[in-house]
Coordinates of C-alpha atoms and ligand atoms in Angstrom, one line a residue:
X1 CA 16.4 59.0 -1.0
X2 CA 17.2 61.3 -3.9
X3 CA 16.5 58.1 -6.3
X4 CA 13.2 58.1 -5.9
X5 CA 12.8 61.8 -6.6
X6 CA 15.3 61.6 -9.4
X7 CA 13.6 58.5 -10.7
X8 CA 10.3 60.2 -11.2
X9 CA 9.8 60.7 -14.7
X10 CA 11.0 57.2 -15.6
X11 CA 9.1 54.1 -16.2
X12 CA 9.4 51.1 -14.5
X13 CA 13.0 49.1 -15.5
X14 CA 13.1 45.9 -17.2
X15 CA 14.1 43.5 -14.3
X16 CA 17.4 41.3 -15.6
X17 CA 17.8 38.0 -15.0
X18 CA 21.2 37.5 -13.3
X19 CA 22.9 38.5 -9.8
X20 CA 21.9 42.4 -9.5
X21 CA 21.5 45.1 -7.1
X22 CA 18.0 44.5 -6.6
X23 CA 17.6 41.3 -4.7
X24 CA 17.0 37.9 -6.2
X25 CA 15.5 37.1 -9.5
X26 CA 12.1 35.5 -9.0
X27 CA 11.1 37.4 -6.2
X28 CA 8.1 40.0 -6.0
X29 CA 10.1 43.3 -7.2
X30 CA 7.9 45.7 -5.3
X31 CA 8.4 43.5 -2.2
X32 CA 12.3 44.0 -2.6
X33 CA 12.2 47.1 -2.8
X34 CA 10.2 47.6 -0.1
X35 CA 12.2 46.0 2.5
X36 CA 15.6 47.7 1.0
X37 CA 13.7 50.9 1.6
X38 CA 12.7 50.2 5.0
X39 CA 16.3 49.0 6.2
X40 CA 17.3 52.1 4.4
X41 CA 15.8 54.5 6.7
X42 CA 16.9 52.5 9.9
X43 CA 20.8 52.2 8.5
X44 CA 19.8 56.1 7.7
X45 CA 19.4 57.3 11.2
X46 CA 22.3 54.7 12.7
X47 CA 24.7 56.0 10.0
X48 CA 23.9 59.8 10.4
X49 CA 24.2 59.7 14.1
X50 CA 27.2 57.9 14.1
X51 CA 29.0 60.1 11.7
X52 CA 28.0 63.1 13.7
X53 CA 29.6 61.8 16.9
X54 CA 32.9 61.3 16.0
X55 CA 33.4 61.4 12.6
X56 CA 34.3 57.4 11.9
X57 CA 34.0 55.8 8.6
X58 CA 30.7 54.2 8.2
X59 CA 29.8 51.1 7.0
X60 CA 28.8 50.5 3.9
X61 CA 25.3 51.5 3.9
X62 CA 24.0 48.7 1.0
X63 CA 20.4 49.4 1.3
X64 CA 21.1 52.8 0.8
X65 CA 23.4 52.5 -2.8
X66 CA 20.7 49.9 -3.8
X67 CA 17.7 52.3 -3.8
X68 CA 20.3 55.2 -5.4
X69 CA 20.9 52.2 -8.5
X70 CA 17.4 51.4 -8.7
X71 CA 16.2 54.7 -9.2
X72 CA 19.1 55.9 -11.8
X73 CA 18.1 52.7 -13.5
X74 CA 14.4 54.3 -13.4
X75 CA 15.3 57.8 -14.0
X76 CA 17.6 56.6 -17.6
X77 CA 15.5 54.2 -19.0
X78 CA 14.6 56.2 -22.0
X79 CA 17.9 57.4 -22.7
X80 CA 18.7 55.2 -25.5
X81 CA 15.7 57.3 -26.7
X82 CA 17.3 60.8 -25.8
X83 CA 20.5 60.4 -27.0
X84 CA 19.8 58.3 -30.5
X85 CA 17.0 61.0 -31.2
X86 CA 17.4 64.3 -30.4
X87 CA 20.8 66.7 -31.5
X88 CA 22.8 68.6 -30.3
X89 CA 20.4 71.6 -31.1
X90 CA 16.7 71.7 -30.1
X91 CA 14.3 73.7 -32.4
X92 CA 14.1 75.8 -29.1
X93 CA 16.3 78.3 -28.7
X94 CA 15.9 79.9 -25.3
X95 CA 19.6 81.0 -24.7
X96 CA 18.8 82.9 -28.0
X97 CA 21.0 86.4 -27.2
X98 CA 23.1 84.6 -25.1
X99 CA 27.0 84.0 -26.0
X100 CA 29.5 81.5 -24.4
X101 CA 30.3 82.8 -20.9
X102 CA 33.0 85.4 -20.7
X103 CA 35.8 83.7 -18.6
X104 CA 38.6 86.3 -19.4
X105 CA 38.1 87.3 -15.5
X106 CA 38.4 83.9 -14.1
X107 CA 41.9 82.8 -16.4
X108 CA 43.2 86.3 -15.4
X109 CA 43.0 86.0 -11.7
X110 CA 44.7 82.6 -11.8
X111 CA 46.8 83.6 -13.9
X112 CA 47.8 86.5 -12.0
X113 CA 47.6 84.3 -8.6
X114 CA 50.3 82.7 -9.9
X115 CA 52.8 85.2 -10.2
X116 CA 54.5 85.8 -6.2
X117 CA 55.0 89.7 -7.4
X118 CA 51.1 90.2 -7.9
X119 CA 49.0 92.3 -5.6
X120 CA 45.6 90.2 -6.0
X121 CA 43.0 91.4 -3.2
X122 CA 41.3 88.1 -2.0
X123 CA 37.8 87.3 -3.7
X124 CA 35.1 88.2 -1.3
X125 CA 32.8 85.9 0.4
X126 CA 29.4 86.0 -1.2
X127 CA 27.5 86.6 2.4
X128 CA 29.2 90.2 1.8
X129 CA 27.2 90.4 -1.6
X130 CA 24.2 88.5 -1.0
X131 CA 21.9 88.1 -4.4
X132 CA 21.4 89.8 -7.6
X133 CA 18.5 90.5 -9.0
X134 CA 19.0 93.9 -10.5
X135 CA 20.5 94.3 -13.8
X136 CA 23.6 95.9 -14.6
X137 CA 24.4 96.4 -18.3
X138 CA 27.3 94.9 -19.4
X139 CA 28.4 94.1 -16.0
X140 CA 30.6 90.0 -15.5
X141 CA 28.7 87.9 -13.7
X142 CA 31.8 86.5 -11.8
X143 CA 31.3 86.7 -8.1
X144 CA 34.5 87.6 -5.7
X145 CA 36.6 89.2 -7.9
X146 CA 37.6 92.3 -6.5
X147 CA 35.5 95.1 -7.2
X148 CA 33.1 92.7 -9.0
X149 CA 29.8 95.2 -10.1
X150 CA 26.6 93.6 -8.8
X151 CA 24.6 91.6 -12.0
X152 CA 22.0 89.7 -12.3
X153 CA 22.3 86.7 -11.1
X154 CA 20.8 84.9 -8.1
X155 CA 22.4 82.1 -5.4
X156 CA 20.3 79.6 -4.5
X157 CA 21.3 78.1 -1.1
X158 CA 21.2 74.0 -1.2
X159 CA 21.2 71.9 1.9
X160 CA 22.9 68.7 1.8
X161 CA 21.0 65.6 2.9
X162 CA 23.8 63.8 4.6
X163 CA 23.1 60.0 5.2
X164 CA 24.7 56.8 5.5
X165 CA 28.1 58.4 5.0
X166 CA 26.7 59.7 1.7
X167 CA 25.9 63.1 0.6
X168 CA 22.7 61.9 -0.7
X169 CA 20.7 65.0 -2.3
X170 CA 20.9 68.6 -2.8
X171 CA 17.8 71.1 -2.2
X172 CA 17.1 74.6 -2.6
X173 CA 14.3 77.1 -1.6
X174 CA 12.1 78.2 -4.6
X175 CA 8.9 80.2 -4.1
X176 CA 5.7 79.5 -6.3
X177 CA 2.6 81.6 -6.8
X178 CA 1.5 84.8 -6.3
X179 CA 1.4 86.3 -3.4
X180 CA 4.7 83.6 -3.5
X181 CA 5.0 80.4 -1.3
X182 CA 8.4 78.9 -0.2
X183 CA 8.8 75.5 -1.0
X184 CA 11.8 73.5 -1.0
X185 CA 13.5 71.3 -4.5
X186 CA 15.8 68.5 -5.0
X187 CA 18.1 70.2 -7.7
X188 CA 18.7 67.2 -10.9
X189 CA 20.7 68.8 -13.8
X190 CA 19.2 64.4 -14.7
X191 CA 16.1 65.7 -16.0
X192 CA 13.7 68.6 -17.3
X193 CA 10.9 68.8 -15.4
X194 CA 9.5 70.9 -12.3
X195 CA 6.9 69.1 -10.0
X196 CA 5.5 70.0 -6.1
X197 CA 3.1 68.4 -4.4
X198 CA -0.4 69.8 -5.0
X199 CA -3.6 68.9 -2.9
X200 CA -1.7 65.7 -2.1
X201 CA -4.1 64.0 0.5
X202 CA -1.2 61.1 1.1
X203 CA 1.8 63.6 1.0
X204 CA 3.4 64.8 4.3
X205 CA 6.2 67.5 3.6
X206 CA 5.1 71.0 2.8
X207 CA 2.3 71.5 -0.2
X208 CA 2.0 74.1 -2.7
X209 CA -1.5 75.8 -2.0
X210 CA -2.8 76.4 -5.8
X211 CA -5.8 77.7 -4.5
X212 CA -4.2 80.7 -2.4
X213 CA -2.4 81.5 -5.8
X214 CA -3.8 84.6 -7.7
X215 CA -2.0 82.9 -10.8
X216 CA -2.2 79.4 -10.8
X217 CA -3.4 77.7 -14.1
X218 CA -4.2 74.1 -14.5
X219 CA -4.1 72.7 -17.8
X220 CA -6.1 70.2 -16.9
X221 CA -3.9 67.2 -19.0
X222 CA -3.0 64.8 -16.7
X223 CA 0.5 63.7 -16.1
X224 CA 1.0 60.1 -14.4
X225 CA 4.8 58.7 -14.0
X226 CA 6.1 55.7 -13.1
X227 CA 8.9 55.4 -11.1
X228 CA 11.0 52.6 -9.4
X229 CA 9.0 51.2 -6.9
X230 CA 6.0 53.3 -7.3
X231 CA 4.2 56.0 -9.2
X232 CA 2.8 59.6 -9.0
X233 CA -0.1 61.2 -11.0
X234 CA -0.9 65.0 -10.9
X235 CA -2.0 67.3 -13.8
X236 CA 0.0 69.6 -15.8
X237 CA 0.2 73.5 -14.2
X238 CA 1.9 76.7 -14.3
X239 CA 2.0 79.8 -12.2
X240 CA 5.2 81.9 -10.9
X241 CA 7.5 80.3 -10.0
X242 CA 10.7 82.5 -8.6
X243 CA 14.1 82.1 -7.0
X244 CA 15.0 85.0 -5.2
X245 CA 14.1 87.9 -7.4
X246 CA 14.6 86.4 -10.3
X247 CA 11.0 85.0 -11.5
X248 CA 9.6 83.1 -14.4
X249 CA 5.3 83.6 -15.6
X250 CA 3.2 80.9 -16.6
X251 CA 6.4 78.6 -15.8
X252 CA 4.8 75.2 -16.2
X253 CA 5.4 71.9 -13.6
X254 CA 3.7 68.7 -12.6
X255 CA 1.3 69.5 -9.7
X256 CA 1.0 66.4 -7.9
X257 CA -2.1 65.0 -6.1
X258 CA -0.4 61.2 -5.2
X259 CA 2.6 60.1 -4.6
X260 CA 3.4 56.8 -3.4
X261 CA 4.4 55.9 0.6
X262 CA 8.1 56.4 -0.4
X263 CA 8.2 60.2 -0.5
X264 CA 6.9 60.4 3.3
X265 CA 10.8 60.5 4.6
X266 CA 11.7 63.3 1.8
X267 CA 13.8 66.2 3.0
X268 CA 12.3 68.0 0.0
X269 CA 8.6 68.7 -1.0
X270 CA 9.4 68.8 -4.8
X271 CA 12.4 68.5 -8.2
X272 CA 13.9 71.0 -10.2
X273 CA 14.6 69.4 -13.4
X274 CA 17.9 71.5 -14.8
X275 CA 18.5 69.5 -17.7
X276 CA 16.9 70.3 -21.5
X277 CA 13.5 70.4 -22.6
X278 CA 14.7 67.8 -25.4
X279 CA 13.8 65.5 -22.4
X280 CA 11.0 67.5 -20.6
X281 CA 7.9 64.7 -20.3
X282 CA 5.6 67.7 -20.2
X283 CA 7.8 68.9 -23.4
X284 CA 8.0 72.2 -21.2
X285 CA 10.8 74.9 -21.1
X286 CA 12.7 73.9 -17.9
X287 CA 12.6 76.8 -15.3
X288 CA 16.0 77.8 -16.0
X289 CA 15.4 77.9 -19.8
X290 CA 12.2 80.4 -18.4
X291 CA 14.9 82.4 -17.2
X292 CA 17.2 82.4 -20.4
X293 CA 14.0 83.0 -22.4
X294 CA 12.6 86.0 -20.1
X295 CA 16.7 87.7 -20.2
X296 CA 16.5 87.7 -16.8
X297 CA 20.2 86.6 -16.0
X298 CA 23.8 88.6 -17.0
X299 CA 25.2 85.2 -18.4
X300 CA 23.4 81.7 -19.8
X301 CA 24.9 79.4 -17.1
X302 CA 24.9 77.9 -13.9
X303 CA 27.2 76.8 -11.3
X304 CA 27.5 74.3 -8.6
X305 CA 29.3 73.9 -5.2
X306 CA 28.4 70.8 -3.6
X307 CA 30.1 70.2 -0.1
X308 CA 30.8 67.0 1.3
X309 CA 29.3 65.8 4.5
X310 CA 28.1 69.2 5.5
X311 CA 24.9 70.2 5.4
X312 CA 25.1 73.6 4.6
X313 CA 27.4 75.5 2.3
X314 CA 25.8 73.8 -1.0
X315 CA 25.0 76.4 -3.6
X316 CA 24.0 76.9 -7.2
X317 CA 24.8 80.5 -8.8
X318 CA 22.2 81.2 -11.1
X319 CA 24.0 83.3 -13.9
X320 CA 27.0 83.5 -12.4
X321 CA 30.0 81.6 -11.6
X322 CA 31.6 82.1 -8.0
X323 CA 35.5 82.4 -7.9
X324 CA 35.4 81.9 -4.2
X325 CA 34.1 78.1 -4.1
X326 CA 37.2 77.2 -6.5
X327 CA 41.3 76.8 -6.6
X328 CA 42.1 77.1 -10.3
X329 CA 41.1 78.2 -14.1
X330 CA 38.1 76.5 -15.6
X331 CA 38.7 74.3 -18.4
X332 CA 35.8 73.4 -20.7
X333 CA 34.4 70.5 -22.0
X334 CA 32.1 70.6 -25.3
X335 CA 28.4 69.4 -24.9
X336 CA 27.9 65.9 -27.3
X337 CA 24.0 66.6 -27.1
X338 CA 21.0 69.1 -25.5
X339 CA 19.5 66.6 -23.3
X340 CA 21.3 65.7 -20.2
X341 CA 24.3 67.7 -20.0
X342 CA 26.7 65.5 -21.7
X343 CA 29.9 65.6 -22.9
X344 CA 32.5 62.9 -24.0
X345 CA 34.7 60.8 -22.2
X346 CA 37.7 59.3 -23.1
X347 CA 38.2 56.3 -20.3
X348 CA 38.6 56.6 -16.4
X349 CA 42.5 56.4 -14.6
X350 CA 43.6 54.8 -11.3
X351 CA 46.4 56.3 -10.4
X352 CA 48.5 56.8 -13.9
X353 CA 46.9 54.0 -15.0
X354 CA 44.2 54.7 -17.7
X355 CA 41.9 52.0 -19.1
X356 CA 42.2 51.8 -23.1
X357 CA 40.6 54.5 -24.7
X358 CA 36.8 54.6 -24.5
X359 CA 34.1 56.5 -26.2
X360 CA 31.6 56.9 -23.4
X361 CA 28.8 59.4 -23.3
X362 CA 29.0 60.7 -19.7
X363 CA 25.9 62.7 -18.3
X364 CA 26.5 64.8 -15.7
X365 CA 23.8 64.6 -13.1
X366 CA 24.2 66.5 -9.5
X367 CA 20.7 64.1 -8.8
X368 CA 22.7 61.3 -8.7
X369 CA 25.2 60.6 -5.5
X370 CA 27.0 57.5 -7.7
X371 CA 28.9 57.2 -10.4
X372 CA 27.4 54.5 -13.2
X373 CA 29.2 53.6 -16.0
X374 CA 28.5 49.5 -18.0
X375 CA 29.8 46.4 -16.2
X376 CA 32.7 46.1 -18.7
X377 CA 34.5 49.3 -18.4
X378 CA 33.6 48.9 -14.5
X379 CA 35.5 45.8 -14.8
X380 CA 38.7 46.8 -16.7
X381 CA 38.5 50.2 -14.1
X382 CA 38.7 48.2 -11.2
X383 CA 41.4 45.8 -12.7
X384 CA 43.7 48.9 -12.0
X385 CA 43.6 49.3 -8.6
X386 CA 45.7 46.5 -6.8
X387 CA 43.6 44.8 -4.5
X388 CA 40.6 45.8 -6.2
X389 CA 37.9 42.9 -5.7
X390 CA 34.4 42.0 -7.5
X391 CA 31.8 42.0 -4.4
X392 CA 29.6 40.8 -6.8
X393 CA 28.5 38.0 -4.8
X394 CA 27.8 40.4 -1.2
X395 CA 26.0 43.1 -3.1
X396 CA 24.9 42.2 -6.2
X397 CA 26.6 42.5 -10.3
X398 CA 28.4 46.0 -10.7
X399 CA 29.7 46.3 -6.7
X400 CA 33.7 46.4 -6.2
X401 CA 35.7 46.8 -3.2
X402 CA 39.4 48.3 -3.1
X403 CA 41.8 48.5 0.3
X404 CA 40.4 51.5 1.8
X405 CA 44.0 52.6 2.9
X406 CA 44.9 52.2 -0.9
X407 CA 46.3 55.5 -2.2
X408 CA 45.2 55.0 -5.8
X409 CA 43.6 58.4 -7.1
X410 CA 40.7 57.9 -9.1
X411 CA 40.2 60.0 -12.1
X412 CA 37.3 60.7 -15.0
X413 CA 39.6 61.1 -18.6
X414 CA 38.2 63.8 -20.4
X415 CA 40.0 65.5 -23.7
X416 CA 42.6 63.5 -22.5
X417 CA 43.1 64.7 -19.7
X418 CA 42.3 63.1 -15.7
X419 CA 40.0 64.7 -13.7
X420 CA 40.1 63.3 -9.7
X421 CA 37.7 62.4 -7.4
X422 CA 38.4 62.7 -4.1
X423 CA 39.2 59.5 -2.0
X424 CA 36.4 60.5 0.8
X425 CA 33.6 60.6 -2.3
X426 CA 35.3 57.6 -4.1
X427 CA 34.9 55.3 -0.6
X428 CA 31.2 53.9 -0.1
X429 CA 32.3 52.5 3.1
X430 CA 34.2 50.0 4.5
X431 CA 32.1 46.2 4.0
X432 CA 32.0 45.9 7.9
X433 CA 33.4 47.5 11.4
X434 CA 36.7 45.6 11.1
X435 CA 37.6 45.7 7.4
X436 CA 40.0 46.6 5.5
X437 CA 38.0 46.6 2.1
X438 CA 36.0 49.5 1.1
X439 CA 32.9 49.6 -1.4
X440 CA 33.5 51.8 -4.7
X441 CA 31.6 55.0 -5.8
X442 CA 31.9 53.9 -9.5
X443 CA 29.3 50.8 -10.0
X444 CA 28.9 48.9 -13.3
X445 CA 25.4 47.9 -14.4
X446 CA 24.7 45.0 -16.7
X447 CA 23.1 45.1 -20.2
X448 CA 20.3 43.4 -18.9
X449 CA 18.9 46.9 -17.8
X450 CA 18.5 48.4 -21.2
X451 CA 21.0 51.3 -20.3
X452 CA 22.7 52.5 -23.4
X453 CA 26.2 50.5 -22.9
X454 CA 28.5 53.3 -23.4
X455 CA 26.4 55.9 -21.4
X456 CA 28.0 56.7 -18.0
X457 CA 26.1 58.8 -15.2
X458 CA 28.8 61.3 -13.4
X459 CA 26.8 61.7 -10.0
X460 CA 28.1 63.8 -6.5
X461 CA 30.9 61.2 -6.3
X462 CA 32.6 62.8 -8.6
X463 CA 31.1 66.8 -8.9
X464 CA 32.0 67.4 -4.8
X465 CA 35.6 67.5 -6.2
X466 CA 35.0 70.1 -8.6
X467 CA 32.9 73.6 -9.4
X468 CA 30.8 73.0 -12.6
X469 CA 29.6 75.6 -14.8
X470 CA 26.6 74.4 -17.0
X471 CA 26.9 76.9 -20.0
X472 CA 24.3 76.6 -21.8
X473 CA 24.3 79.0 -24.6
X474 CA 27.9 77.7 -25.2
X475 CA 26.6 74.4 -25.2
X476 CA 30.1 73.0 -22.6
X477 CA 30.8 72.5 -19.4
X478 CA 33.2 74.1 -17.0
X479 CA 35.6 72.0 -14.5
X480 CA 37.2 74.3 -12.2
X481 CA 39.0 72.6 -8.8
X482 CA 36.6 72.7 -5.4
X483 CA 37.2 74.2 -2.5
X484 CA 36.4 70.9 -1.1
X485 CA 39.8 69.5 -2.0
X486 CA 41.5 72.1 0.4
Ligands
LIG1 C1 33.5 56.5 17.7 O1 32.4 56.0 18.3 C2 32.3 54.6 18.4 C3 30.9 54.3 19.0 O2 30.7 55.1 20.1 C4 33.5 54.2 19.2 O3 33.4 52.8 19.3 C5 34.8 54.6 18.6 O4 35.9 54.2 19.3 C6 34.8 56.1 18.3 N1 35.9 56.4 17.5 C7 36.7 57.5 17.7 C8 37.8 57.7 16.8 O5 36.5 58.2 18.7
LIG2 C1 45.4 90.3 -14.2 O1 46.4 90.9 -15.0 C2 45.8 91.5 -16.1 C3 47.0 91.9 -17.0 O2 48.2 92.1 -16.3 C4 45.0 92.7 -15.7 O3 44.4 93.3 -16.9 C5 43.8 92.1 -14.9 O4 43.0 93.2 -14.4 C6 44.3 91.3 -13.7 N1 43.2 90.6 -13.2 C7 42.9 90.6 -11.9 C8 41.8 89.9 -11.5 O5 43.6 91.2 -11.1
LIG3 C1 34.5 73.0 -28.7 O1 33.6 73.8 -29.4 C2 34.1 75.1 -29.9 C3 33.0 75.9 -30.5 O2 32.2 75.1 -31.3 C4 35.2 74.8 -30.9 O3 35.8 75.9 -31.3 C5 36.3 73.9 -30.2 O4 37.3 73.5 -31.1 C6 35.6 72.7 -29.6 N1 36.7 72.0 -28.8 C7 36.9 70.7 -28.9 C8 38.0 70.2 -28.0 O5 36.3 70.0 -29.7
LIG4 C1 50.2 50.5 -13.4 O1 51.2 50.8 -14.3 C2 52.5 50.5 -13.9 C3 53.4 51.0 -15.0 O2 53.1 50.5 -16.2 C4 52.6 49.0 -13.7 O3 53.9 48.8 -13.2 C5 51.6 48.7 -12.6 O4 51.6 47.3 -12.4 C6 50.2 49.1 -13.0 N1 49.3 48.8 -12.0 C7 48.2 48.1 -12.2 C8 47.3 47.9 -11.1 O5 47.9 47.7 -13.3

């Protein structure tokens, strides 16, 4: 589902030649896709229903990973653009004021947890803190530390849109207008741009009401986008648009009027782009750079918790990090550009086995559920898993299969050093009822689709294993160990 959100502000894909994900070569595209998305709401239901019950492995749910790779195909088909183009600073400064996050607090406590003789009180749940909002000078914006002074910073709940095995998307409330409506948002640290549904004749989840709003502007300029399999056109807008009481004026966003049949099953009514205006299409401060720009947070970041196969729990901490959703220190990784969130990575590991070393561009997007990285370091990945096995000719180019009761740990190699995914996020599915073989979470996708070969896109597969702080004003990321891996 969350592709075709996530795919929004892409044009439509070149369509390659050989074996690929999206059905045969010669055939009517939009027809393809079609179908996949129709079977993909049936397996949908099936899958969710069985997992509910009693908690057995699913199947892999093909239709469903197709529709994820054709709109990630979508979704990065300028980035060749992005990342020749644009550095690592933009003539925008938002996070202007705004140092590197402080994480003194956070090394302490785990450094302190670690020694048997200390006396550390246990960080407190965040339902015994609820929300921010109101400033305090100077105060940490760390959440659950003991004695932790309230700052501003606000938690924005996410549900998880559980289906087919897969945690497929991650939504949040945000309220738009004035006097404010509640809306819901697939969250996408994949792109930069904020769009609801706006006097959408054709659209069936909840609607922003522009005309109830005191402070709605239209601009008038029309934005159309091409997607996947279909296309939406609105016009350029801004009005408030808030999350808890943190709130951004004038913020601006696509206001839709059509979207295409495919958005009818949508959990969510809208996107909230969280990556940099480098790659707005509307060129528009994204609405967390509002926030940077406006001081309205204690720290330039934000973090995620995304929980696996649960459908509540899911957060992102708006200024803030949250010591309770993690295990150990953060450790940082340095941005490589201001347009996704990327950073470098050096090769991926199976087990202690590391492929050779690789200069990948890896862009970390919690609108993805996959991982993507190019055919050939799919390839030599796979070649370190014993058993592993090319199910190119079931699903399409880029699909492999591993024995699901293989205890291989799969790993991202960043600075050097392995970062796991956890085997429940890793395994797709098993290929039927009575296999043995399980489908991979890491696909390879062929140069036929104009990706930028050593770009890799680090979806859910691998960010449920760990608590990521996007700091922005310290242009890094944080990887600190889930909760999840309990
Ligand atoms: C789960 O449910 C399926 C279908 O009802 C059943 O065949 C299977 O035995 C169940 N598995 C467990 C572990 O209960
Ligand atoms: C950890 O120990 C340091 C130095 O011993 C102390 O200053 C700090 O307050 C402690 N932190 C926590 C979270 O207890
Ligand atoms: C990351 O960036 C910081 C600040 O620019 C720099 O001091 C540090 O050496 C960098 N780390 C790596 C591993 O490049
Ligand atoms: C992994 O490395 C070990 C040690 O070099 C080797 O024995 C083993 O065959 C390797 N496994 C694979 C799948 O390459």
């Amino acid at each position: 589902m969350m592709n075709l959100h996530v795919a929004l502000f892409s044009s439509i894909l070149a369509i390659g030649s050989n074996a690929h994900p999206l059905g045969e070569p010669g055939r009517d595209k939009r027809h393809v896709i079609a179908n996949l998305r129709r079977n993909s709401f049936a397996v949908r239901r099936q899958s969710t229903t069985v997992k509910l019950q009693n908690g057995t492995q699913p199947v892999f749910d093909a239709p469903l990973v197709h529709m994820e790779v054709q709109g990630l195909l979508g979704k990065y088909s300028m980035a060749s653009d992005f990342l020749n183009g644009i550095s690592l600073n933009p003539d925008t400064q938002p996070d202007t004021g705004y140092g590197p996050f402080n994480d003194t607090p956070i090394l302490q406590y785990f450094a302190n947890a670690s020694k048997p003789s200390s006396l550390l009180t246990q960080p407190q749940p965040l339902s015994a803190r609820d929300g921010g909002g109101g400033a305090a000078a100077g105060a940490e914006p760390i959440l659950g530390l003991p004695d932790e002074p309230y700052a501003s910073f606000e938690l924005m709940p996410l549900t998880d849109d559980v289906a087919g095995g897969m945690d497929v998307s991650y939504y949040g409330p945000l309220k738009f207008g004035t006097p404010a409506q509640a809306l819901t948002v697939s969250v996408d640290t994949g792109s930069a741009d904020l769009w609801v549904p706006v006097a959408c004749p054709g659209c069936s989840n909840a609607q922003f009401d522009a005309a109830a709003s005191s402070t709605f502007r239209s601009t008038g300029r029309r934005a159309s986008v091409t997607y996947g399999a279909g296309r939406v056109a609105g016009t350029v807008a801004s009005d408030t648009v808030a999350l808890g009481a943190l709130s951004v004026d004038a913020q601006r966003f696509v206001a839709v009027r059509t979207e295409s049949q495919d958005f009818m099953d949508y959990p969510s009514s809208g996107l909230l782009g969280l990556a940099f205006r480098s790659i707005s299409r509307m060129d528009a401060p994204t609405f967390f750079e509002g926030l940077l720009a406006g001081r309205k947070l204690a720290a330039g970041i934000f973090s995620t918790h995304l929980t696996r196969g649960a459908e509540d729990g899911s957060q992102i901490c708006f200024g803030c990090y949250d010591l309770t959703k993690t295990t150990g220190p953060v450790e940082w990784l340095n941005l490589t550009s201001k347009t996704y969130w990327t950073v470098a990575m050096d090769g991926l590991a199976a087990g202690k086995n590391r492929t050779e070393p690789l200069s990948i561009i890896a862009a970390v997007d919690t609108g993805s559920s996959l991982i993507l990285v190019s055919d050939d370091v799919a390839r030599q990945f796979y070649g370190l898993i014993p058993g592993a096995q090319d199910a190119s000719a079931t699903y399409g180019g880029g699909f492999y299969t591993y024995p699901c009761a293989s205890p291989v740990t799969s790993s991202l190699v960043f600075s050097g050093r392995p970062y796991m995914i956890h085997q429940d996020d890793m395994n797709l599915g098993k290929l039927s009822d009575d296999s043995d073989d399980c489908v991979g979470g890491i696909i390879g996708i062929s140069s036929d689709y104009g990706l930028p070969a050593n770009l890799a896109i680090i979806g859910d597969v691998f960010l449920k294993s760990w608590y990521v702080t996007f700091d922005y004003a310290g242009s890094r990321l944080g990887l600190a160990p889930s909760i999840n891996n309990r």
